[in-house]
Amino acid sequence: MRITPPAPVFDANASGGGDLGKLPDWDLSDLYSAPDAPEIARDLDWLATECAAFASDYEGKLADLDAAGWLTCIDRYEAIDRISGRLMSYAGLRYYQNTVDAERAKFLSDCQDKITTFTTPLVFFTLEINRIDDARLDAVFAENADLARYKPVFDRLRAMRPYQLSDELEKFLHDQSVVGASAWNKLFDETIAGLEFEVNGEPFGIEGTLNFLTDPDRENREAAARELARVFGGNIKTFARVHNTLAKEKEIEDRWRKMPTPQTGRHLANHVEPEVVQALRDAVVAAYPKLSHRYYALKAKWMGLDTLQVWDRNAPLPIEEPKTVDWDTAKATVMEAYADFSPKMAEIAEPFFTKGWIDAGVKPGKAPGAFAHPTVTDVHPYVMLNYLGKPRDVMTLAHELGHGVHQVLAAPQGELLASTPLTLAETASVFGEMLTFRKLLAAAETPAQKKTLLAGKVEDMINTVVRQIAFYDFECKLHEARRGGELTPENINDIWMSVQGESLGPVFEFMDGYETFWAYIPHFVHSPFYVYAYAFGDGLVNALYAVYEESGTDFQDKYFEMLKAGGSKHHKDLLAPFGLDASDPAFWDKGLSMISGMIDELEAMED
């Protein structure tokens, strides 16, 4: 059941400034017209009644259902999921628009509390399914094709069987969830949104301050980096408390469930084998020297520097002309790239711009970064941006719109099958970025423009692959260290720095205070071990795009079929039509070779 607010997929790249034109705001009325709308009270009342009725009708009886009985049961369960999802999506999206608004925070918490109480009687559902004999379930699936399509849902549930607790303990964990991780998530969000920074005598929130790290003026970048370090340092005990508590809570639950590693739960949720993730991680780490180390050494040369500081990592190139991309231009760029691939893709994306499905502006209290949230299958997704007008913001729009297209296409699968595992959730978003980049590159008129675009894409890919795998290693080390006891802020700082030099390379120097920059990364708080999904998605898309360039016109049809599948198929089955296999260790080298090839092009431009 949806008892937590939307888990946003935050893209932490910040950028922009200038006259951007009219930026769109969300129209959440497709969910509910207002927090006091009578439909909210109606739906809460319905949930309370239907959850109790569902438990009364099915608890202790699942093993005896025939195929028709199962279809009715699943239909009712999906209806409950749909209504609870609608309520929590509305409450969560309102909250992310202004996380420091006490009324919005209260409304979200109240909805969460009520839905948790209503859905507690449903905890039996998963537990009871996992006690049914395999032969009995297989026989029921064989009876009815409509029921058989739900087998992937049951397979994922039953993968949790070895880690299932008693009914009583599972109900306890469900009940206390509102004062567990979700409460610490809100504390983190509110703390981040409330931080105040001062750069060159002007006040900024975190988005505006992070934006300076892409400023052409090196003094501005340095001033912002040092101010970020000052403010993070002043709040570091709070951030350390959040991480200590969440990591310990996870360790306790994992121990009770007898999960072998802190990452096991994420791998199960992603429906991906641990050895596939390990192969990805090892391939990326082995490629650090030919990717990030080589690129940043090249960038230092372009900037006339012997060493790079952390505030140079995302700096524009000296040859790059400062550019502000207004909203209408950003929209046209992405929509044309989508339409060139397929008019159908642009058609699906159009309502995001015309019907209030995007909230783009930077506002006080608004959550930082960007995300796409699918809400529920009978409404539509919403995209959140913090659009500030840099070229990177255009790529973020292409990225999040890709998520939105994917979510629209998968919605007909229904609540239980539409949701895509995180490893595949980044496919359409990264592919949308690649389409937009390739269109811009093809339109480049000068060698300098081509070099700037290539360098920007390489940096984005390094941020998506190298940086996210370094983040994954940081999380692995953090959770392992927490098992040995409470971590001081200095302990966490040391873990952070242990992966930074390794991933970024010897050309970097690290200022005092950079050791605290783990503090603002939302993924570590909202979705432990999420980050490898970015690298998975980028490697997958690089390989997929290579197939696209070599394919005929049937590629688009196969691509849309893959997105329509949502979570109904395993990654092996989804990639097989393209001749790809993510379980093959060599698969990841193919994706990484695309990044390396772009660096080769950049090096050749030096000759």
Coordinates of C-alpha atoms in Angstrom, one line a residue:
M1 CA 0.0 0.0 0.0
R2 CA 1.1 3.6 -0.6
I3 CA 1.8 4.8 3.0
T4 CA 4.8 6.9 2.2
P5 CA 5.0 10.1 0.1
P6 CA 6.5 9.9 -3.4
A7 CA 10.0 8.6 -3.3
P8 CA 11.5 11.2 -5.6
V9 CA 14.3 10.3 -8.0
F10 CA 16.4 13.4 -7.3
D11 CA 18.7 14.7 -9.9
A12 CA 21.1 16.8 -7.9
N13 CA 22.7 18.7 -10.9
A14 CA 21.9 22.4 -10.4
S15 CA 22.3 25.2 -12.9
G16 CA 21.1 28.3 -14.6
G17 CA 19.9 31.9 -14.4
G18 CA 18.5 34.7 -16.5
D19 CA 15.2 35.6 -18.2
L20 CA 13.6 32.2 -18.6
G21 CA 10.0 33.1 -19.6
K22 CA 6.9 31.8 -17.8
L23 CA 7.8 28.6 -16.0
P24 CA 4.9 26.1 -15.4
D25 CA 3.4 25.2 -12.1
W26 CA 1.7 21.9 -11.1
D27 CA -2.0 21.6 -11.4
L28 CA -2.7 18.9 -8.9
S29 CA -6.4 19.0 -9.4
D30 CA -6.3 15.8 -11.4
L31 CA -5.6 14.2 -8.0
Y32 CA -7.7 16.5 -5.7
S33 CA -8.8 20.0 -6.0
A34 CA -7.7 21.1 -2.5
P35 CA -6.6 19.6 0.8
D36 CA -10.1 20.1 2.2
A37 CA -11.8 18.7 -0.9
P38 CA -14.8 16.4 0.1
E39 CA -13.3 13.7 -2.2
I40 CA -10.4 13.3 0.2
A41 CA -12.7 12.6 3.1
R42 CA -14.7 10.3 0.9
D43 CA -11.6 8.3 -0.2
L44 CA -10.3 8.0 3.3
D45 CA -13.7 6.7 4.5
W46 CA -13.7 4.2 1.6
L47 CA -10.2 3.0 2.4
A48 CA -11.1 2.4 6.1
T49 CA -14.1 0.4 5.1
E50 CA -12.6 -1.5 2.2
C51 CA -9.4 -2.5 4.0
A52 CA -11.3 -4.0 6.8
A53 CA -13.7 -5.8 4.4
F54 CA -10.7 -7.1 2.4
A55 CA -9.1 -8.6 5.5
S56 CA -12.4 -10.1 6.6
D57 CA -13.0 -11.6 3.2
Y58 CA -9.6 -13.0 2.5
E59 CA -7.4 -13.5 5.6
G60 CA -6.7 -17.2 6.1
K61 CA -8.4 -18.1 2.8
L62 CA -5.9 -17.2 0.0
A63 CA -4.6 -20.7 -0.4
D64 CA -8.1 -22.0 -1.3
L65 CA -8.9 -19.4 -4.0
D66 CA -9.4 -20.5 -7.5
A67 CA -8.3 -18.4 -10.5
A68 CA -11.6 -16.4 -10.6
G69 CA -11.3 -15.8 -6.9
W70 CA -7.8 -14.6 -7.3
L71 CA -8.7 -12.2 -10.0
T72 CA -11.4 -10.6 -7.9
C73 CA -9.0 -10.5 -4.9
I74 CA -6.2 -8.8 -7.0
D75 CA -8.7 -6.3 -8.5
R76 CA -9.8 -5.2 -5.0
Y77 CA -6.2 -5.0 -3.8
E78 CA -5.3 -2.8 -6.7
A79 CA -8.2 -0.6 -6.0
I80 CA -7.0 -0.1 -2.5
D81 CA -3.5 0.6 -3.8
R82 CA -4.9 3.1 -6.3
I83 CA -6.9 5.1 -3.8
S84 CA -4.1 5.1 -1.1
G85 CA -1.6 6.0 -3.9
R86 CA -3.8 8.9 -5.1
L87 CA -4.0 10.3 -1.5
M88 CA -0.3 10.0 -0.8
S89 CA 0.7 11.3 -4.2
Y90 CA -1.3 14.5 -3.7
A91 CA 0.0 14.9 -0.1
G92 CA 3.6 14.2 -1.1
L93 CA 3.6 16.4 -4.2
R94 CA 2.1 19.4 -2.3
Y95 CA 4.7 18.9 0.4
Y96 CA 7.6 18.9 -2.1
Q97 CA 6.4 22.2 -3.5
N98 CA 7.1 23.8 -0.1
T99 CA 8.7 21.5 2.5
V100 CA 9.0 24.2 5.1
D101 CA 5.2 24.9 5.1
A102 CA 3.9 23.5 8.4
E103 CA 0.4 23.0 7.0
R104 CA 1.6 20.9 4.1
A105 CA 3.9 18.8 6.4
K106 CA 0.9 18.2 8.8
F107 CA -1.4 17.2 5.9
L108 CA 1.2 14.7 4.6
S109 CA 1.8 13.3 8.1
D110 CA -2.0 13.0 8.9
C111 CA -2.6 11.2 5.6
Q112 CA 0.3 8.9 6.2
D113 CA -0.9 8.1 9.8
K114 CA -4.5 7.4 8.7
I115 CA -3.5 5.2 5.7
T116 CA -1.0 3.3 7.8
T117 CA -3.8 2.5 10.3
F118 CA -6.3 1.6 7.6
T119 CA -3.9 -0.7 5.8
T120 CA -2.4 -2.6 8.8
P121 CA -5.0 -5.4 8.4
L122 CA -3.7 -6.0 4.9
V123 CA -0.2 -7.1 6.1
F124 CA -1.5 -10.7 6.0
F125 CA -1.7 -10.6 2.2
T126 CA 2.0 -10.9 1.3
L127 CA 2.7 -13.1 4.3
E128 CA 0.0 -15.5 3.4
I129 CA 0.9 -15.6 -0.3
N130 CA 4.4 -16.7 0.8
R131 CA 3.1 -19.6 2.7
I132 CA 1.2 -21.1 -0.3
D133 CA 2.8 -24.1 -1.8
D134 CA 4.5 -23.5 -5.2
A135 CA 2.7 -26.3 -6.9
R136 CA -0.7 -24.9 -5.7
L137 CA 0.1 -21.4 -7.1
D138 CA 1.5 -22.8 -10.4
A139 CA -1.7 -24.8 -10.9
V140 CA -3.9 -21.7 -10.3
F141 CA -1.8 -19.6 -12.8
A142 CA -2.1 -22.3 -15.4
E143 CA -5.9 -22.1 -15.1
N144 CA -6.3 -18.5 -16.4
A145 CA -4.2 -16.3 -18.7
D146 CA -5.6 -13.1 -17.1
L147 CA -4.3 -14.3 -13.8
A148 CA -1.0 -15.6 -15.2
R149 CA 0.1 -12.0 -16.2
Y150 CA 0.4 -11.3 -12.4
K151 CA 2.9 -14.1 -11.9
P152 CA 5.9 -11.6 -11.9
V153 CA 4.3 -9.9 -8.9
F154 CA 4.0 -13.1 -7.1
D155 CA 7.6 -14.1 -8.0
R156 CA 8.9 -10.9 -6.6
L157 CA 6.9 -11.3 -3.4
R158 CA 8.0 -14.9 -3.0
A159 CA 11.7 -13.8 -3.4
M160 CA 11.2 -12.3 0.0
R161 CA 10.1 -15.6 1.6
P162 CA 13.5 -16.4 3.2
Y163 CA 13.5 -13.0 4.9
Q164 CA 9.9 -12.8 6.1
L165 CA 9.1 -12.3 9.8
S166 CA 6.1 -13.4 11.8
D167 CA 2.7 -11.9 11.1
E168 CA 2.9 -10.0 14.4
L169 CA 6.3 -8.5 13.7
E170 CA 5.4 -7.5 10.1
K171 CA 2.4 -5.7 11.4
F172 CA 4.5 -4.0 14.0
L173 CA 7.0 -2.8 11.4
H174 CA 4.1 -1.5 9.3
D175 CA 2.6 0.4 12.1
Q176 CA 5.8 2.0 13.3
S177 CA 6.9 3.0 9.8
V178 CA 5.5 6.6 10.2
V179 CA 7.9 7.3 13.0
G180 CA 10.8 5.5 11.4
A181 CA 12.5 6.1 8.1
S182 CA 9.7 8.4 6.8
A183 CA 10.0 10.7 9.8
W184 CA 13.8 11.0 9.3
N185 CA 13.3 11.6 5.6
K186 CA 11.0 14.6 6.4
L187 CA 13.5 15.9 8.9
F188 CA 16.2 15.7 6.2
D189 CA 14.0 17.4 3.6
E190 CA 13.0 20.2 5.9
T191 CA 16.5 20.8 7.1
I192 CA 17.9 20.9 3.5
A193 CA 15.1 23.2 2.3
G194 CA 15.6 25.6 5.3
L195 CA 19.4 26.0 4.9
E196 CA 20.5 29.6 4.2
F197 CA 23.7 30.5 2.3
E198 CA 25.4 33.8 1.5
V199 CA 27.5 34.1 -1.6
N200 CA 29.0 37.5 -2.5
G201 CA 26.8 39.2 0.1
E202 CA 23.5 37.7 -1.4
P203 CA 21.3 35.2 0.3
F204 CA 20.5 31.9 -1.5
G205 CA 18.9 28.5 -0.8
I206 CA 20.7 25.3 -1.6
E207 CA 19.6 25.2 -5.3
G208 CA 20.9 28.7 -6.0
T209 CA 24.1 28.0 -4.2
L210 CA 24.8 24.8 -6.0
N211 CA 24.1 26.6 -9.2
F212 CA 27.3 28.7 -8.7
L213 CA 29.4 25.5 -9.0
T214 CA 28.7 25.8 -12.8
D215 CA 29.4 29.6 -12.9
P216 CA 32.0 30.7 -15.5
D217 CA 33.7 32.9 -12.8
R218 CA 36.1 30.8 -10.8
E219 CA 35.9 33.1 -7.8
N220 CA 32.1 32.7 -7.7
R221 CA 32.5 28.9 -7.8
E222 CA 35.0 28.9 -5.0
A223 CA 32.9 31.2 -2.9
A224 CA 29.9 29.0 -3.3
A225 CA 31.9 25.8 -2.5
R226 CA 33.3 27.3 0.6
E227 CA 29.9 28.6 1.7
L228 CA 28.4 25.1 1.1
A229 CA 31.1 23.6 3.3
R230 CA 30.6 26.2 6.0
V231 CA 26.8 25.6 6.2
F232 CA 27.0 21.8 5.9
G233 CA 29.7 21.9 8.6
G234 CA 27.4 23.9 10.9
N235 CA 24.6 21.4 10.5
I236 CA 26.8 18.2 10.2
K237 CA 25.6 16.8 13.6
T238 CA 22.0 16.8 12.4
F239 CA 22.9 15.1 9.1
A240 CA 25.1 12.5 10.9
R241 CA 22.2 11.8 13.3
V242 CA 19.9 11.2 10.3
H243 CA 22.4 8.8 8.7
N244 CA 23.3 7.0 11.9
T245 CA 19.6 6.4 12.7
L246 CA 18.6 5.3 9.3
A247 CA 21.6 3.0 8.9
K248 CA 21.0 1.5 12.3
E249 CA 17.3 1.0 11.7
K250 CA 18.1 -0.7 8.5
E251 CA 20.7 -2.9 10.2
I252 CA 18.2 -4.0 12.8
E253 CA 15.5 -4.9 10.3
D254 CA 18.0 -6.7 8.0
R255 CA 19.3 -8.7 11.0
W256 CA 15.9 -9.8 12.0
R257 CA 15.1 -10.7 8.4
K258 CA 18.5 -12.5 8.1
M259 CA 19.4 -10.6 5.0
P260 CA 23.0 -11.4 4.1
T261 CA 24.0 -7.8 3.2
P262 CA 22.6 -4.3 3.6
Q263 CA 22.2 -4.2 -0.2
T264 CA 20.1 -7.4 -0.4
G265 CA 16.8 -5.6 0.0
R266 CA 17.5 -3.2 -2.8
H267 CA 18.6 -6.0 -5.2
L268 CA 15.4 -7.9 -4.4
A269 CA 13.3 -4.8 -5.0
N270 CA 15.1 -4.2 -8.3
H271 CA 14.7 -7.8 -9.4
V272 CA 18.4 -7.9 -10.2
E273 CA 21.0 -10.4 -9.2
P274 CA 23.7 -9.3 -6.8
E275 CA 26.4 -10.6 -9.1
V276 CA 25.1 -8.4 -12.0
V277 CA 25.4 -5.3 -9.7
Q278 CA 28.8 -6.4 -8.6
A279 CA 29.9 -6.9 -12.2
L280 CA 28.7 -3.3 -13.0
R281 CA 30.4 -1.9 -10.0
D282 CA 33.7 -3.7 -10.7
A283 CA 33.7 -2.7 -14.4
V284 CA 33.2 1.0 -13.5
V285 CA 35.8 1.1 -10.8
A286 CA 38.3 -0.6 -13.1
A287 CA 37.5 2.0 -15.7
Y288 CA 38.1 5.0 -13.5
P289 CA 41.6 5.7 -15.0
K290 CA 40.4 5.7 -18.6
L291 CA 37.2 7.7 -17.8
S292 CA 37.2 10.2 -15.0
H293 CA 41.0 10.4 -14.3
R294 CA 41.7 10.9 -18.0
Y295 CA 38.9 13.4 -18.7
Y296 CA 39.6 15.6 -15.6
A297 CA 43.3 15.7 -16.5
L298 CA 42.2 16.9 -19.9
K299 CA 39.9 19.5 -18.4
A300 CA 42.7 20.8 -16.2
K301 CA 44.8 21.3 -19.3
W302 CA 42.0 23.2 -21.0
M303 CA 41.6 25.4 -18.0
G304 CA 45.3 26.1 -17.7
L305 CA 45.6 24.5 -14.3
D306 CA 48.0 22.0 -12.8
T307 CA 45.4 20.7 -10.4
L308 CA 41.6 21.0 -10.2
Q309 CA 39.7 22.1 -7.1
V310 CA 36.3 20.6 -6.3
W311 CA 34.7 23.8 -7.5
D312 CA 36.2 23.2 -11.0
R313 CA 34.5 19.8 -11.5
N314 CA 31.4 21.1 -13.2
A315 CA 32.8 24.4 -14.4
P316 CA 32.1 25.4 -18.0
L317 CA 35.0 25.1 -20.4
P318 CA 36.9 28.4 -21.1
I319 CA 35.7 28.3 -24.7
E320 CA 32.1 27.9 -23.7
E321 CA 30.0 30.9 -24.3
P322 CA 27.7 31.7 -21.3
K323 CA 24.2 30.7 -22.3
T324 CA 20.8 31.0 -20.8
V325 CA 18.2 28.8 -22.3
D326 CA 14.7 30.1 -21.9
W327 CA 11.8 27.7 -21.1
D328 CA 10.2 27.8 -24.6
T329 CA 13.6 27.0 -26.2
A330 CA 14.2 24.1 -23.7
K331 CA 10.8 22.7 -24.5
A332 CA 11.3 23.0 -28.3
T333 CA 14.7 21.3 -28.1
V334 CA 13.5 18.3 -26.2
M335 CA 10.3 17.9 -28.1
E336 CA 12.0 18.1 -31.5
A337 CA 14.5 15.4 -30.3
Y338 CA 11.7 13.2 -29.1
A339 CA 9.7 13.7 -32.4
D340 CA 12.8 12.9 -34.5
F341 CA 13.0 9.6 -32.8
S342 CA 9.2 9.0 -33.0
P343 CA 6.2 11.3 -33.3
K344 CA 4.5 9.0 -30.8
M345 CA 7.1 9.9 -28.1
A346 CA 6.5 13.7 -28.6
E347 CA 2.7 13.1 -28.6
I348 CA 3.0 11.4 -25.2
A349 CA 5.2 14.2 -23.8
E350 CA 3.1 17.1 -25.0
P351 CA 0.5 17.1 -22.1
F352 CA 3.3 17.6 -19.6
F353 CA 3.8 21.1 -20.9
T354 CA 0.1 22.0 -21.7
K355 CA -1.8 20.4 -18.8
G356 CA 0.1 21.5 -15.7
W357 CA 2.1 18.2 -15.2
I358 CA 5.5 20.1 -14.7
D359 CA 6.5 22.3 -11.8
A360 CA 9.7 24.0 -13.1
G361 CA 10.5 27.2 -11.1
V362 CA 12.8 27.6 -8.2
K363 CA 10.8 28.7 -5.1
P364 CA 11.4 29.1 -1.4
G365 CA 11.1 25.9 0.5
K366 CA 10.8 23.7 -2.7
A367 CA 12.6 20.5 -2.6
P368 CA 15.9 20.6 -4.5
G369 CA 16.8 18.7 -7.6
A370 CA 14.3 17.0 -10.0
F371 CA 12.1 14.0 -10.2
A372 CA 9.2 12.3 -12.1
H373 CA 6.5 10.7 -10.0
P374 CA 4.0 8.3 -11.6
T375 CA 1.2 8.9 -9.0
V376 CA -1.4 6.2 -9.9
T377 CA -2.2 4.5 -13.1
D378 CA -5.6 6.2 -13.6
V379 CA -4.2 9.7 -13.4
H380 CA -0.7 10.6 -14.9
P381 CA 2.8 11.4 -13.8
Y382 CA 4.1 14.8 -12.5
V383 CA 7.6 16.1 -13.2
M384 CA 9.4 18.5 -10.8
L385 CA 12.4 20.6 -11.9
N386 CA 14.3 23.5 -10.5
Y387 CA 14.9 25.1 -13.8
L388 CA 17.5 27.8 -13.9
G389 CA 18.3 28.0 -17.6
K390 CA 21.7 26.3 -18.2
P391 CA 22.2 23.7 -20.9
R392 CA 22.4 21.0 -18.2
D393 CA 18.9 22.0 -17.2
V394 CA 17.7 21.2 -20.7
M395 CA 19.2 17.7 -20.3
T396 CA 17.5 17.3 -16.9
L397 CA 14.2 18.2 -18.6
A398 CA 14.9 15.5 -21.3
H399 CA 15.7 13.1 -18.5
E400 CA 12.7 13.6 -16.3
L401 CA 10.4 13.8 -19.4
G402 CA 11.7 10.4 -20.4
H403 CA 10.6 9.0 -17.0
G404 CA 7.2 10.6 -17.6
V405 CA 6.8 9.0 -21.0
H406 CA 7.9 5.6 -19.5
Q407 CA 5.3 5.9 -16.7
V408 CA 2.5 6.9 -19.1
L409 CA 3.3 3.9 -21.3
A410 CA 3.5 1.4 -18.4
A411 CA 0.3 2.6 -16.7
P412 CA -2.1 0.2 -18.5
Q413 CA -0.3 -2.6 -16.7
G414 CA -2.2 -1.6 -13.6
E415 CA -1.0 -0.8 -10.1
L416 CA 0.9 -4.0 -9.4
L417 CA 2.7 -4.3 -12.7
A418 CA 3.3 -0.8 -13.9
S419 CA 6.1 0.1 -11.5
T420 CA 9.5 -0.5 -13.1
P421 CA 12.4 -1.8 -11.0
L422 CA 14.9 1.0 -10.4
T423 CA 17.5 -0.7 -12.6
L424 CA 15.2 -0.3 -15.6
A425 CA 13.5 2.9 -14.4
E426 CA 16.4 5.0 -15.7
T427 CA 16.2 3.5 -19.3
A428 CA 13.8 5.9 -20.9
S429 CA 15.2 8.9 -19.0
V430 CA 18.8 8.4 -20.0
F431 CA 17.6 7.5 -23.6
G432 CA 15.7 10.8 -23.7
E433 CA 18.9 12.6 -22.7
M434 CA 20.9 10.8 -25.4
L435 CA 18.4 11.7 -28.1
T436 CA 18.5 15.3 -27.1
F437 CA 22.3 15.4 -26.9
R438 CA 22.7 13.7 -30.3
K439 CA 20.3 16.3 -31.9
L440 CA 22.3 19.2 -30.4
L441 CA 25.6 17.6 -31.5
A442 CA 24.4 17.2 -35.0
A443 CA 23.4 20.9 -35.1
A444 CA 26.8 22.1 -33.8
E445 CA 28.2 24.7 -36.3
T446 CA 31.8 25.0 -35.1
P447 CA 34.5 22.8 -33.6
A448 CA 34.3 24.7 -30.4
Q449 CA 30.5 24.1 -30.1
K450 CA 31.1 20.4 -30.8
K451 CA 33.9 20.2 -28.2
T452 CA 31.7 22.0 -25.6
L453 CA 28.8 19.6 -26.2
L454 CA 31.0 16.5 -26.1
A455 CA 32.7 17.6 -23.0
G456 CA 29.3 18.4 -21.3
K457 CA 28.0 14.9 -22.3
V458 CA 31.1 13.2 -20.9
E459 CA 30.8 15.1 -17.7
D460 CA 27.1 14.1 -17.4
M461 CA 28.0 10.5 -18.1
I462 CA 30.8 10.6 -15.5
N463 CA 28.3 12.1 -13.0
T464 CA 25.9 9.4 -13.9
V465 CA 28.3 6.4 -13.9
V466 CA 31.5 7.1 -12.1
R467 CA 30.1 9.4 -9.4
Q468 CA 27.1 7.2 -8.7
I469 CA 29.2 4.1 -8.3
A470 CA 31.4 6.1 -6.0
F471 CA 28.3 7.0 -4.1
Y472 CA 27.3 3.3 -4.0
D473 CA 30.7 2.4 -2.5
F474 CA 30.3 5.2 0.0
E475 CA 26.9 3.7 1.1
C476 CA 28.3 0.2 1.3
K477 CA 31.2 1.4 3.5
L478 CA 28.9 3.6 5.6
H479 CA 26.4 0.8 6.4
E480 CA 29.2 -1.7 7.0
A481 CA 30.9 0.7 9.4
R482 CA 27.6 1.5 11.2
R483 CA 27.3 -2.2 12.1
G484 CA 30.3 -1.6 14.3
G485 CA 28.8 1.2 16.3
E486 CA 27.8 4.9 16.2
L487 CA 29.6 6.9 13.6
T488 CA 30.8 10.4 14.4
P489 CA 30.6 13.1 11.7
E490 CA 34.3 12.7 11.3
N491 CA 33.9 9.0 10.7
I492 CA 31.4 9.6 7.9
N493 CA 33.6 12.4 6.5
D494 CA 36.5 9.9 6.2
I495 CA 34.4 7.3 4.4
W496 CA 33.3 10.0 1.9
M497 CA 36.8 11.1 1.2
S498 CA 38.0 7.5 0.8
V499 CA 35.9 7.2 -2.4
Q500 CA 36.4 10.7 -3.8
G501 CA 40.1 10.7 -4.6
E502 CA 39.8 7.1 -6.1
S503 CA 36.9 8.1 -8.4
L504 CA 37.9 11.6 -9.4
G505 CA 41.6 11.0 -9.9
P506 CA 45.0 12.5 -8.9
V507 CA 44.4 15.8 -10.7
F508 CA 42.1 16.9 -7.9
E509 CA 42.9 18.7 -4.7
F510 CA 40.2 18.7 -2.0
M511 CA 39.5 21.9 0.0
D512 CA 38.9 21.8 3.7
G513 CA 35.2 21.2 4.2
Y514 CA 34.6 19.1 1.1
E515 CA 34.5 16.1 3.4
T516 CA 31.0 17.2 4.5
F517 CA 29.5 17.2 1.0
W518 CA 27.9 13.8 1.6
A519 CA 25.4 15.6 3.8
Y520 CA 23.1 17.0 1.0
I521 CA 22.8 13.9 -1.2
P522 CA 19.1 12.9 -0.9
H523 CA 19.4 9.4 -2.3
F524 CA 21.3 8.2 0.7
V525 CA 18.4 9.2 2.9
H526 CA 15.3 8.5 0.8
S527 CA 16.4 5.3 -1.1
P528 CA 19.5 3.5 0.3
F529 CA 21.6 2.0 -2.5
Y530 CA 19.4 3.5 -5.2
V531 CA 22.4 5.2 -6.8
Y532 CA 23.7 2.2 -8.8
A533 CA 20.5 2.3 -10.8
Y534 CA 21.8 5.4 -12.5
A535 CA 25.0 3.6 -13.7
F536 CA 22.9 0.6 -14.6
G537 CA 20.6 2.8 -16.7
D538 CA 23.4 4.7 -18.4
G539 CA 25.3 1.5 -19.3
L540 CA 22.2 -0.1 -20.6
V541 CA 21.2 2.9 -22.7
N542 CA 24.7 3.3 -24.2
A543 CA 24.4 -0.3 -25.4
L544 CA 20.8 0.2 -26.5
Y545 CA 21.6 3.4 -28.4
A546 CA 24.4 1.5 -30.3
V547 CA 21.7 -1.0 -31.3
Y548 CA 19.4 1.8 -32.4
E549 CA 22.1 3.3 -34.6
E550 CA 22.6 0.0 -36.3
S551 CA 18.9 -1.0 -36.5
G552 CA 16.1 -0.5 -39.0
T553 CA 12.7 1.1 -38.4
D554 CA 11.6 -1.7 -36.1
F555 CA 13.7 -0.4 -33.2
Q556 CA 11.1 2.1 -32.2
D557 CA 8.4 -0.5 -32.0
K558 CA 10.5 -2.8 -29.8
Y559 CA 11.6 0.2 -27.7
F560 CA 7.9 1.2 -26.9
E561 CA 7.1 -2.4 -26.2
M562 CA 9.9 -2.5 -23.6
L563 CA 8.6 0.7 -21.9
K564 CA 5.0 -0.6 -22.0
A565 CA 6.0 -3.7 -20.1
G566 CA 6.6 -1.7 -16.9
G567 CA 7.5 -4.2 -14.2
S568 CA 5.9 -7.2 -15.9
K569 CA 9.2 -8.6 -17.2
H570 CA 12.7 -9.3 -16.0
H571 CA 15.6 -7.3 -17.4
K572 CA 16.8 -10.4 -19.4
D573 CA 13.4 -10.7 -21.1
L574 CA 13.2 -7.0 -21.9
L575 CA 16.6 -6.8 -23.4
A576 CA 16.6 -10.0 -25.3
P577 CA 14.8 -8.5 -28.4
F578 CA 17.7 -6.1 -28.8
G579 CA 20.3 -8.9 -28.5
L580 CA 21.5 -7.5 -25.1
D581 CA 22.2 -9.3 -21.8
A582 CA 23.0 -7.3 -18.6
S583 CA 24.1 -10.5 -16.9
D584 CA 27.1 -10.8 -19.3
P585 CA 30.1 -9.1 -17.6
A586 CA 31.2 -7.8 -21.0
F587 CA 27.9 -6.0 -21.4
W588 CA 29.1 -3.2 -19.1
D589 CA 32.4 -2.7 -21.0
K590 CA 30.3 -2.0 -24.1
G591 CA 28.5 0.9 -22.4
L592 CA 31.7 2.3 -20.8
S593 CA 33.5 2.2 -24.1
M594 CA 31.0 4.8 -25.5
I595 CA 32.2 7.2 -22.8
S596 CA 35.8 6.3 -23.4
G597 CA 35.3 6.9 -27.1
M598 CA 33.9 10.4 -26.6
I599 CA 37.0 11.2 -24.5
D600 CA 39.1 9.8 -27.4
E601 CA 37.3 12.3 -29.7
L602 CA 38.1 15.2 -27.2
E603 CA 41.7 14.2 -27.0
A604 CA 41.9 14.1 -30.8
M605 CA 40.7 17.7 -30.9
E606 CA 43.9 18.7 -29.1
D607 CA 46.0 17.6 -32.0

